[in-house]
CSV table of C-alpha atoms and ligand atoms in Angstrom, one decimal:
chain,number,residue,atom,x,y,z
B,504,UNK,CA,0.0,0.0,0.0
B,505,UNK,CA,1.3,3.5,-0.8
B,506,UNK,CA,1.6,6.1,1.9
B,507,UNK,CA,-1.2,8.5,2.9
B,508,UNK,CA,-0.8,12.3,2.7
B,509,UNK,CA,-3.6,12.8,5.3
B,510,UNK,CA,-1.4,11.2,7.9
B,511,UNK,CA,0.9,14.2,7.7
B,512,UNK,CA,0.4,17.3,9.9
B,513,UNK,CA,0.7,20.8,8.2
B,514,UNK,CA,4.3,21.2,9.2
B,515,UNK,CA,5.1,17.6,7.8
B,516,UNK,CA,3.4,18.7,4.5
B,517,UNK,CA,5.6,21.7,4.4
B,518,UNK,CA,8.7,19.7,4.9
B,519,UNK,CA,7.5,17.2,2.2
B,520,UNK,CA,6.8,20.0,-0.4
B,521,UNK,CA,10.2,21.7,0.2
B,522,UNK,CA,12.0,18.5,-0.1
B,523,UNK,CA,10.3,18.0,-3.6
B,524,UNK,CA,11.7,21.2,-4.6
B,525,UNK,CA,8.4,23.1,-4.7
B,526,UNK,CA,7.5,26.5,-3.0
B,527,UNK,CA,6.3,26.4,0.6
B,528,UNK,CA,2.9,28.1,-0.3
B,529,UNK,CA,2.1,24.9,-2.2
B,530,UNK,CA,1.9,23.0,1.2
B,531,UNK,CA,-1.2,25.3,2.1
B,532,UNK,CA,-2.7,24.6,-1.2
B,533,UNK,CA,-2.3,20.9,-0.8
B,534,UNK,CA,-3.4,21.1,2.9
B,535,UNK,CA,-6.5,23.1,1.8
B,536,UNK,CA,-7.3,20.7,-0.9
B,537,UNK,CA,-7.2,17.6,1.4
B,538,UNK,CA,-9.1,19.4,3.9
B,539,UNK,CA,-11.9,19.8,1.4
B,540,UNK,CA,-12.0,16.1,0.9
B,541,UNK,CA,-10.2,16.2,-2.6
B,542,UNK,CA,-8.1,13.5,-4.0
B,543,UNK,CA,-4.5,14.6,-4.9
B,544,UNK,CA,-5.4,14.6,-8.7
B,545,UNK,CA,-8.6,16.9,-7.9
B,546,UNK,CA,-6.5,19.8,-6.5
B,547,UNK,CA,-6.6,22.3,-9.4
B,548,UNK,CA,-4.2,24.8,-7.6
B,549,UNK,CA,-1.3,22.3,-8.1
B,550,UNK,CA,0.5,21.4,-11.3
B,551,UNK,CA,-0.1,18.3,-13.0
B,552,UNK,CA,3.6,17.2,-12.8
B,553,UNK,CA,3.7,17.7,-9.0
B,554,UNK,CA,0.6,15.8,-8.4
B,555,UNK,CA,2.0,12.9,-10.6
B,556,UNK,CA,5.1,12.8,-8.5
B,557,UNK,CA,2.9,13.0,-5.3
B,558,UNK,CA,0.9,10.0,-6.6
B,559,UNK,CA,4.1,8.0,-7.1
B,560,UNK,CA,4.4,7.6,-3.4
B,561,UNK,CA,1.0,8.5,-2.0
B,562,UNK,CA,-2.4,7.2,-2.4
B,563,UNK,CA,-4.5,9.6,-4.7
B,564,UNK,CA,-7.5,8.9,-2.6
B,565,UNK,CA,-6.9,6.7,0.6
B,566,UNK,CA,-10.7,6.0,1.0
B,567,UNK,CA,-13.9,6.1,-1.1
B,568,UNK,CA,-17.6,6.0,-0.2
B,569,UNK,CA,-18.6,2.7,-1.7
B,570,UNK,CA,-22.3,3.0,-0.8
B,571,UNK,CA,-24.6,5.4,1.1
B,572,UNK,CA,-27.7,4.4,2.9
B,573,UNK,CA,-30.4,7.0,3.7
B,574,UNK,CA,-32.6,6.5,6.7
B,575,UNK,CA,-36.2,7.9,6.7
B,576,UNK,CA,-35.0,10.0,9.8
B,577,UNK,CA,-32.4,11.7,7.8
B,578,UNK,CA,-29.5,9.7,9.2
B,579,UNK,CA,-27.0,8.4,6.6
B,580,UNK,CA,-24.8,5.4,6.9
B,581,UNK,CA,-21.7,5.0,4.7
B,582,UNK,CA,-19.6,2.1,3.8
B,583,UNK,CA,-16.0,3.2,3.2
B,584,UNK,CA,-13.5,1.3,1.3
B,585,UNK,CA,-9.9,1.8,1.8
B,586,UNK,CA,-7.2,1.3,-0.9
B,587,UNK,CA,-6.5,-2.3,0.3
B,588,UNK,CA,-10.2,-3.1,-0.1
B,589,UNK,CA,-10.9,-3.1,3.5
B,590,UNK,CA,-14.6,-1.8,4.5
B,591,UNK,CA,-15.6,0.1,7.6
B,592,UNK,CA,-18.7,2.0,8.3
B,593,UNK,CA,-19.7,5.5,9.5
B,594,UNK,CA,-23.0,7.2,10.3
B,595,UNK,CA,-24.0,10.8,9.9
B,596,UNK,CA,-26.6,12.0,12.4
B,597,UNK,CA,-28.4,15.4,11.7
B,598,UNK,CA,-29.2,17.5,14.7
B,599,UNK,CA,-30.5,21.1,15.0
B,600,UNK,CA,-27.3,22.1,16.3
B,601,UNK,CA,-25.1,20.4,13.8
B,602,UNK,CA,-24.0,17.1,12.1
B,603,UNK,CA,-22.5,14.4,14.3
B,604,UNK,CA,-20.3,11.9,12.6
B,605,UNK,CA,-19.7,8.5,14.1
B,606,UNK,CA,-16.2,7.0,12.9
B,607,UNK,CA,-14.6,3.8,12.8
B,608,UNK,CA,-11.0,3.5,14.2
B,609,UNK,CA,-10.2,-0.2,13.3
B,610,UNK,CA,-11.3,-2.6,10.7
B,611,UNK,CA,-13.1,-5.1,12.9
B,612,UNK,CA,-12.3,-5.3,16.6
B,613,UNK,CA,-10.7,-7.8,18.9
B,614,UNK,CA,-12.7,-6.9,22.0
B,615,UNK,CA,-15.1,-9.6,21.4
B,616,UNK,CA,-18.4,-8.0,23.0
B,617,UNK,CA,-21.3,-10.4,22.7
B,618,UNK,CA,-23.7,-7.9,21.3
B,619,UNK,CA,-21.5,-6.2,18.8
B,620,UNK,CA,-21.4,-7.0,15.1
B,621,UNK,CA,-17.9,-5.2,14.6
B,622,UNK,CA,-16.1,-8.0,16.4
B,623,UNK,CA,-17.7,-11.0,14.5
B,624,UNK,CA,-14.6,-11.5,12.4
B,625,UNK,CA,-12.0,-10.3,14.9
B,626,UNK,CA,-9.5,-7.3,14.2
B,627,UNK,CA,-8.4,-7.2,10.7
B,628,UNK,CA,-6.2,-4.1,11.1
B,629,UNK,CA,-5.9,-0.8,12.8
B,630,UNK,CA,-6.7,2.4,10.7
B,631,UNK,CA,-4.1,5.2,10.4
B,632,UNK,CA,-4.8,8.7,11.7
B,633,UNK,CA,-5.1,9.8,8.1
B,634,UNK,CA,-7.5,7.0,7.3
B,635,UNK,CA,-9.8,8.0,10.2
B,636,UNK,CA,-9.6,11.6,9.3
B,637,UNK,CA,-10.4,10.9,5.7
B,638,UNK,CA,-13.9,9.7,6.7
B,639,UNK,CA,-14.8,13.0,8.0
B,640,UNK,CA,-13.0,14.8,4.9
B,641,UNK,CA,-15.3,12.9,2.6
B,642,UNK,CA,-18.6,13.4,4.5
B,643,UNK,CA,-17.9,17.0,5.0
B,644,UNK,CA,-17.3,17.4,1.3
B,645,UNK,CA,-20.7,15.7,0.6
B,646,UNK,CA,-22.6,18.1,2.6
B,647,UNK,CA,-20.6,21.3,2.1
B,648,UNK,CA,-23.5,23.0,0.4
B,649,UNK,CA,-25.7,22.5,3.5
B,650,UNK,CA,-23.5,24.9,5.7
B,651,UNK,CA,-22.3,28.5,5.6
B,652,UNK,CA,-18.7,29.3,4.6
B,653,UNK,CA,-16.6,28.5,1.6
B,654,UNK,CA,-13.8,26.0,0.4
B,655,UNK,CA,-12.0,24.7,3.4
B,656,UNK,CA,-14.1,26.8,5.7
B,657,UNK,CA,-17.2,24.8,4.6
B,658,UNK,CA,-17.5,22.2,7.5
B,659,UNK,CA,-20.9,20.3,7.8
B,660,UNK,CA,-19.4,17.9,10.6
B,661,UNK,CA,-19.5,19.8,13.9
B,662,UNK,CA,-19.3,16.8,16.3
B,663,UNK,CA,-17.5,13.5,16.2
B,664,UNK,CA,-18.1,10.4,18.2
B,665,UNK,CA,-15.6,7.5,18.0
B,666,UNK,CA,-18.2,4.9,18.2
B,667,UNK,CA,-17.8,3.2,15.0
B,668,UNK,CA,-16.1,-0.1,14.5
B,669,UNK,CA,-13.2,-0.8,16.5
B,670,UNK,CA,-11.8,0.0,20.2
B,671,UNK,CA,-10.2,3.5,20.0
B,672,UNK,CA,-7.8,2.8,22.8
B,673,UNK,CA,-6.6,-0.3,21.3
B,674,UNK,CA,-5.3,1.8,18.4
B,675,UNK,CA,-4.0,4.4,20.8
B,676,UNK,CA,-1.2,6.3,18.9
B,677,UNK,CA,-3.1,6.6,15.6
B,678,UNK,CA,-6.3,7.7,17.4
B,679,UNK,CA,-4.2,10.2,19.2
B,680,UNK,CA,-2.7,11.5,16.1
B,681,UNK,CA,-6.2,11.7,14.6
B,682,UNK,CA,-7.5,13.8,17.5
B,683,UNK,CA,-4.6,16.3,17.2
B,684,UNK,CA,-5.3,16.5,13.4
B,685,UNK,CA,-8.9,16.8,13.6
B,686,UNK,CA,-8.8,19.6,16.0
B,687,UNK,CA,-5.9,21.4,14.4
B,688,UNK,CA,-6.6,25.0,13.4
B,689,UNK,CA,-6.7,25.6,9.7
B,690,UNK,CA,-8.0,22.0,9.1
B,691,UNK,CA,-11.4,20.8,9.7
B,692,UNK,CA,-11.0,22.3,13.2
B,693,UNK,CA,-13.6,20.4,15.3
B,694,UNK,CA,-13.5,21.4,18.9
B,695,UNK,CA,-12.2,18.5,21.3
B,696,UNK,CA,-15.2,19.5,23.4
B,697,UNK,CA,-17.4,18.3,20.6
B,698,UNK,CA,-15.5,15.0,20.2
B,699,UNK,CA,-16.5,11.9,22.2
B,700,UNK,CA,-14.4,8.8,22.6
B,701,UNK,CA,-16.0,5.6,23.7
B,702,UNK,CA,-14.0,2.9,25.2
B,703,UNK,CA,-14.9,-0.6,26.5
B,704,UNK,CA,-12.6,0.4,29.5
B,705,UNK,CA,-8.9,-0.3,28.7
B,706,UNK,CA,-7.8,1.2,32.2
B,707,UNK,CA,-4.0,2.0,31.4
B,708,UNK,CA,-4.9,3.8,28.2
B,709,UNK,CA,-7.7,5.9,30.1
B,710,UNK,CA,-4.9,7.2,32.4
B,711,UNK,CA,-2.7,7.9,29.5
B,712,UNK,CA,-5.6,9.7,27.7
B,713,UNK,CA,-6.2,11.9,30.7
B,714,UNK,CA,-2.7,13.0,30.7
B,715,UNK,CA,-2.8,14.0,27.2
B,716,UNK,CA,-4.7,17.2,27.9
B,717,UNK,CA,-7.2,16.9,25.3
B,718,UNK,CA,-10.6,18.1,26.7
B,719,UNK,CA,-12.7,15.6,24.8
B,720,UNK,CA,-15.7,13.7,26.2
B,721,UNK,CA,-14.8,10.3,27.7
B,722,UNK,CA,-17.5,7.6,27.4
B,723,UNK,CA,-17.1,4.2,28.8
B,724,UNK,CA,-19.3,1.2,27.7
B,725,UNK,CA,-20.3,-0.3,31.1
B,726,UNK,CA,-23.5,-2.5,30.3
B,727,UNK,CA,-23.3,-4.2,33.6
B,728,UNK,CA,-23.3,-3.4,37.5
B,729,UNK,CA,-21.0,-6.2,38.5
B,730,UNK,CA,-17.8,-7.7,37.1
B,731,UNK,CA,-19.4,-11.2,36.6
B,732,UNK,CA,-22.2,-10.1,34.4
B,733,UNK,CA,-19.9,-7.7,32.6
B,734,UNK,CA,-17.6,-10.4,31.7
B,735,UNK,CA,-20.3,-12.4,30.4
B,736,UNK,CA,-21.1,-9.7,27.6
B,737,UNK,CA,-17.7,-8.1,27.5
B,738,UNK,CA,-14.6,-10.3,27.6
B,739,UNK,CA,-12.3,-7.3,28.4
B,740,UNK,CA,-14.0,-7.3,31.9
B,741,UNK,CA,-11.9,-10.2,32.8
B,742,UNK,CA,-8.8,-7.8,32.4
B,743,UNK,CA,-10.3,-4.6,34.0
B,744,UNK,CA,-12.7,-4.4,36.9
B,745,UNK,CA,-15.5,-2.0,37.2
B,746,UNK,CA,-13.8,-0.4,40.3
B,747,UNK,CA,-10.5,0.3,38.4
B,748,UNK,CA,-12.7,1.8,35.4
B,749,UNK,CA,-14.3,4.1,37.9
B,750,UNK,CA,-11.1,5.3,39.5
B,751,UNK,CA,-9.7,6.0,36.0
B,752,UNK,CA,-12.8,7.9,35.4
B,753,UNK,CA,-12.3,10.0,38.4
B,754,UNK,CA,-8.7,10.6,37.4
B,755,UNK,CA,-10.0,11.8,34.0
B,756,UNK,CA,-12.3,14.2,35.8
B,757,UNK,CA,-9.5,15.6,38.0
B,758,UNK,CA,-7.2,16.1,35.0
B,759,UNK,CA,-9.6,17.6,32.5
B,760,UNK,CA,-12.4,18.9,34.6
B,761,UNK,CA,-14.8,17.3,32.3
B,762,UNK,CA,-17.7,15.0,33.3
B,763,UNK,CA,-17.6,11.6,31.9
B,764,UNK,CA,-20.2,9.3,30.3
B,765,UNK,CA,-21.3,5.8,30.5
B,766,UNK,CA,-23.1,3.8,27.9
B,767,UNK,CA,-25.3,1.1,29.2
B,768,UNK,CA,-27.1,-1.1,26.6
B,769,UNK,CA,-30.3,-2.7,27.9
B,770,UNK,CA,-30.3,-6.2,27.3
B,771,UNK,CA,-33.3,-8.5,28.1
B,772,UNK,CA,-32.9,-10.7,31.1
B,773,UNK,CA,-29.3,-9.6,31.7
B,774,UNK,CA,-28.9,-6.1,33.1
B,775,UNK,CA,-32.2,-4.2,33.2
B,776,UNK,CA,-34.2,-5.1,36.4
B,777,UNK,CA,-34.7,-3.0,39.3
B,778,UNK,CA,-31.6,-4.6,41.1
B,779,UNK,CA,-29.4,-3.6,38.3
B,780,UNK,CA,-30.7,-0.1,38.7
B,781,UNK,CA,-30.0,0.0,42.2
B,782,UNK,CA,-26.5,-1.5,41.4
B,783,UNK,CA,-25.9,1.4,39.1
B,784,UNK,CA,-27.0,4.0,41.4
B,785,UNK,CA,-24.6,2.5,44.1
B,786,UNK,CA,-21.7,2.7,41.8
B,787,UNK,CA,-22.3,6.1,40.4
B,788,UNK,CA,-24.3,8.4,42.8
B,789,UNK,CA,-22.6,11.6,43.5
B,790,UNK,CA,-20.1,11.1,40.5
B,791,UNK,CA,-19.6,13.8,37.8
B,792,UNK,CA,-21.1,11.6,35.2
B,793,UNK,CA,-24.1,11.1,33.0
B,794,UNK,CA,-25.5,7.8,31.9
B,795,UNK,CA,-26.7,7.0,28.2
B,796,UNK,CA,-29.0,4.1,28.1
B,797,UNK,CA,-29.0,2.5,24.7
B,798,UNK,CA,-31.5,-0.1,23.3
B,799,UNK,CA,-29.8,-3.1,22.0
B,800,UNK,CA,-29.7,-3.3,18.4
B,801,UNK,CA,-30.2,-6.9,17.8
B,802,UNK,CA,-27.6,-8.6,15.8
B,803,UNK,CA,-28.8,-11.7,14.1
B,804,UNK,CA,-25.5,-13.5,14.7
B,805,UNK,CA,-26.0,-13.2,18.5
B,806,UNK,CA,-28.7,-14.4,20.7
B,807,UNK,CA,-29.1,-11.3,22.9
B,808,UNK,CA,-32.5,-9.6,22.9
B,809,UNK,CA,-33.5,-6.0,23.4
B,810,UNK,CA,-35.5,-4.7,26.0
B,811,UNK,CA,-39.2,-3.4,25.3
B,812,UNK,CA,-39.9,0.4,25.3
B,813,UNK,CA,-41.9,0.0,28.6
B,814,UNK,CA,-39.1,-1.7,30.6
B,815,UNK,CA,-36.5,0.7,29.1
B,816,UNK,CA,-38.4,3.8,30.5
B,817,UNK,CA,-39.0,1.8,33.7
B,818,UNK,CA,-35.4,1.4,34.1
B,819,UNK,CA,-34.6,5.1,33.3
B,820,UNK,CA,-37.2,6.0,36.0
B,821,UNK,CA,-35.3,4.0,38.5
B,822,UNK,CA,-32.0,5.8,37.8
B,823,UNK,CA,-33.7,9.2,37.8
B,824,UNK,CA,-35.4,8.6,41.1
B,825,UNK,CA,-32.0,7.3,42.4
B,826,UNK,CA,-30.4,10.7,41.6
B,827,UNK,CA,-28.5,9.6,38.4
B,828,UNK,CA,-28.2,11.9,35.5
B,829,UNK,CA,-29.5,9.8,32.8
B,830,UNK,CA,-31.1,9.6,29.4
B,831,UNK,CA,-32.6,6.9,27.0
B,832,UNK,CA,-31.1,7.5,23.7
B,833,UNK,CA,-33.4,8.0,20.9
B,834,UNK,CA,-33.1,5.2,18.3
B,835,UNK,CA,-32.1,6.6,14.9
B,836,UNK,CA,-31.2,4.9,11.7
B,837,UNK,CA,-32.5,1.5,12.7
B,838,UNK,CA,-33.8,1.0,9.2
B,839,UNK,CA,-30.3,1.2,7.8
B,840,UNK,CA,-28.6,-1.1,10.3
B,841,UNK,CA,-27.5,1.6,12.6
B,842,UNK,CA,-25.3,-0.3,15.0
B,843,UNK,CA,-21.7,-0.9,15.1
B,844,UNK,CA,-20.4,-3.2,12.4
B,845,UNK,CA,-23.9,-4.4,11.1
B,846,UNK,CA,-23.7,-3.1,7.9
B,847,UNK,CA,-20.2,-4.3,7.0
B,848,UNK,CA,-21.1,-7.7,8.3
B,849,UNK,CA,-24.2,-8.1,6.1
B,850,UNK,CA,-22.1,-6.6,3.2
B,851,UNK,CA,-19.5,-9.1,3.6
B,852,UNK,CA,-22.0,-11.8,3.8
B,853,UNK,CA,-23.6,-10.7,0.5
B,854,UNK,CA,-20.2,-10.5,-1.1
B,855,UNK,CA,-19.5,-14.1,-0.1
B,856,UNK,CA,-22.7,-15.2,-1.6
B,857,UNK,CA,-21.7,-13.6,-4.9
V,456,SAH,N1,-15.2,0.1,21.3
V,456,SAH,C1,-15.8,1.2,21.9
V,456,SAH,C2,-16.7,1.9,20.8
V,456,SAH,C3,-17.5,1.1,20.1
V,456,SAH,S1,-19.3,1.0,19.9
V,456,SAH,C4,-16.5,0.8,23.0
V,456,SAH,O1,-16.7,-0.3,23.4
V,456,SAH,O2,-17.2,1.8,23.7
V,456,SAH,C5,-20.1,2.3,20.7
V,456,SAH,C6,-21.2,1.8,21.5
V,456,SAH,O3,-22.1,0.9,20.9
V,456,SAH,C7,-20.6,1.0,22.7
V,456,SAH,O4,-21.1,1.4,23.9
V,456,SAH,C8,-21.0,-0.5,22.1
V,456,SAH,O5,-20.9,-1.1,23.5
V,456,SAH,C9,-22.4,-0.1,21.7
V,456,SAH,N2,-22.8,-1.3,20.8
V,456,SAH,C10,-22.2,-2.0,20.0
V,456,SAH,N3,-23.1,-2.9,19.4
V,456,SAH,C11,-24.3,-2.5,20.0
V,456,SAH,C12,-25.6,-3.1,19.6
V,456,SAH,N4,-25.7,-4.1,18.8
V,456,SAH,N5,-26.6,-2.6,20.2
V,456,SAH,C13,-26.4,-1.6,21.0
V,456,SAH,N6,-25.2,-1.1,21.4
V,456,SAH,C14,-24.1,-1.6,20.7
């Protein structure tokens, strides 16, 4: 595979441009073009000869949108294809305050959560920072006419969640580099405060992230109130206990001053009775956190079942009465396979049938 220009920072692009005997201002043209989601050969301000030389070493376009799915509620889901043929998915959710894009950080995942489709085939490979960033660059370009601003300033995506396929903290260095580039001034420049990183709870990496000094929203997938239940649905729980996760969250708050979030997927007969609500209240009461309840998006390869609406609201009621800040997440994009990894899994299945 060729190298990827989107992996380079602005300063690194400048060094590259100069080393190729081009004028320094070409770096700005190149950076702006890439920020606008263009392939190298589409950047009209650069000479054909220079672009050809770049393309000898670098991918013209590291990722393409292979297919787009439109939900009745406005949500869009994309199947991205990388230069090596690997597929990941992404989702764009349109809210009144802006567009939120859900990005993938790995092809597949090795965490093995029982309810999740991304992990069905294990981890294929990590994505590089530039490959993750490119998901946003392409989607921004698609929607540039829906926002104010021109050229590089036209940014449709205002919020980013690292909740697509993959475990971000299992691809720490590239994810960190991505966070630096997506927040960089002059680029797509998304505020760290508008970025949420979701982890299954890899404790040592949570401490490391807290020390990076990036004020993003840390979200932990909890899904259970005791280690035994948690380990039944999330194998990673065998390595890191809930208590250790909570300590790491407190450290995150101490270092960044930002409250943290928990995701709690409601699974029928597993984690959503009154006793579980009490367990959650015991664990989290008084902590600077918010709980997002998620309805399980049933994955056909898995036997776990979703909780009905009535029980979901009942569970939410218990938490609220117990003094926790909690919301039941609105279900969006269900008609287009909104959950993690489902689209890629069904696509690959179809591919195999062909
Ligand atoms: N690896 C990260 C991010 C991945 S997914 C993590 O574990 O947090 C983002 C969220 O979606 C996680 O909370 C994950 O547990 C949840 N999720 C995955 N598959 C799901 C499904 N089928 N139904 C509901 N939530 C799901």
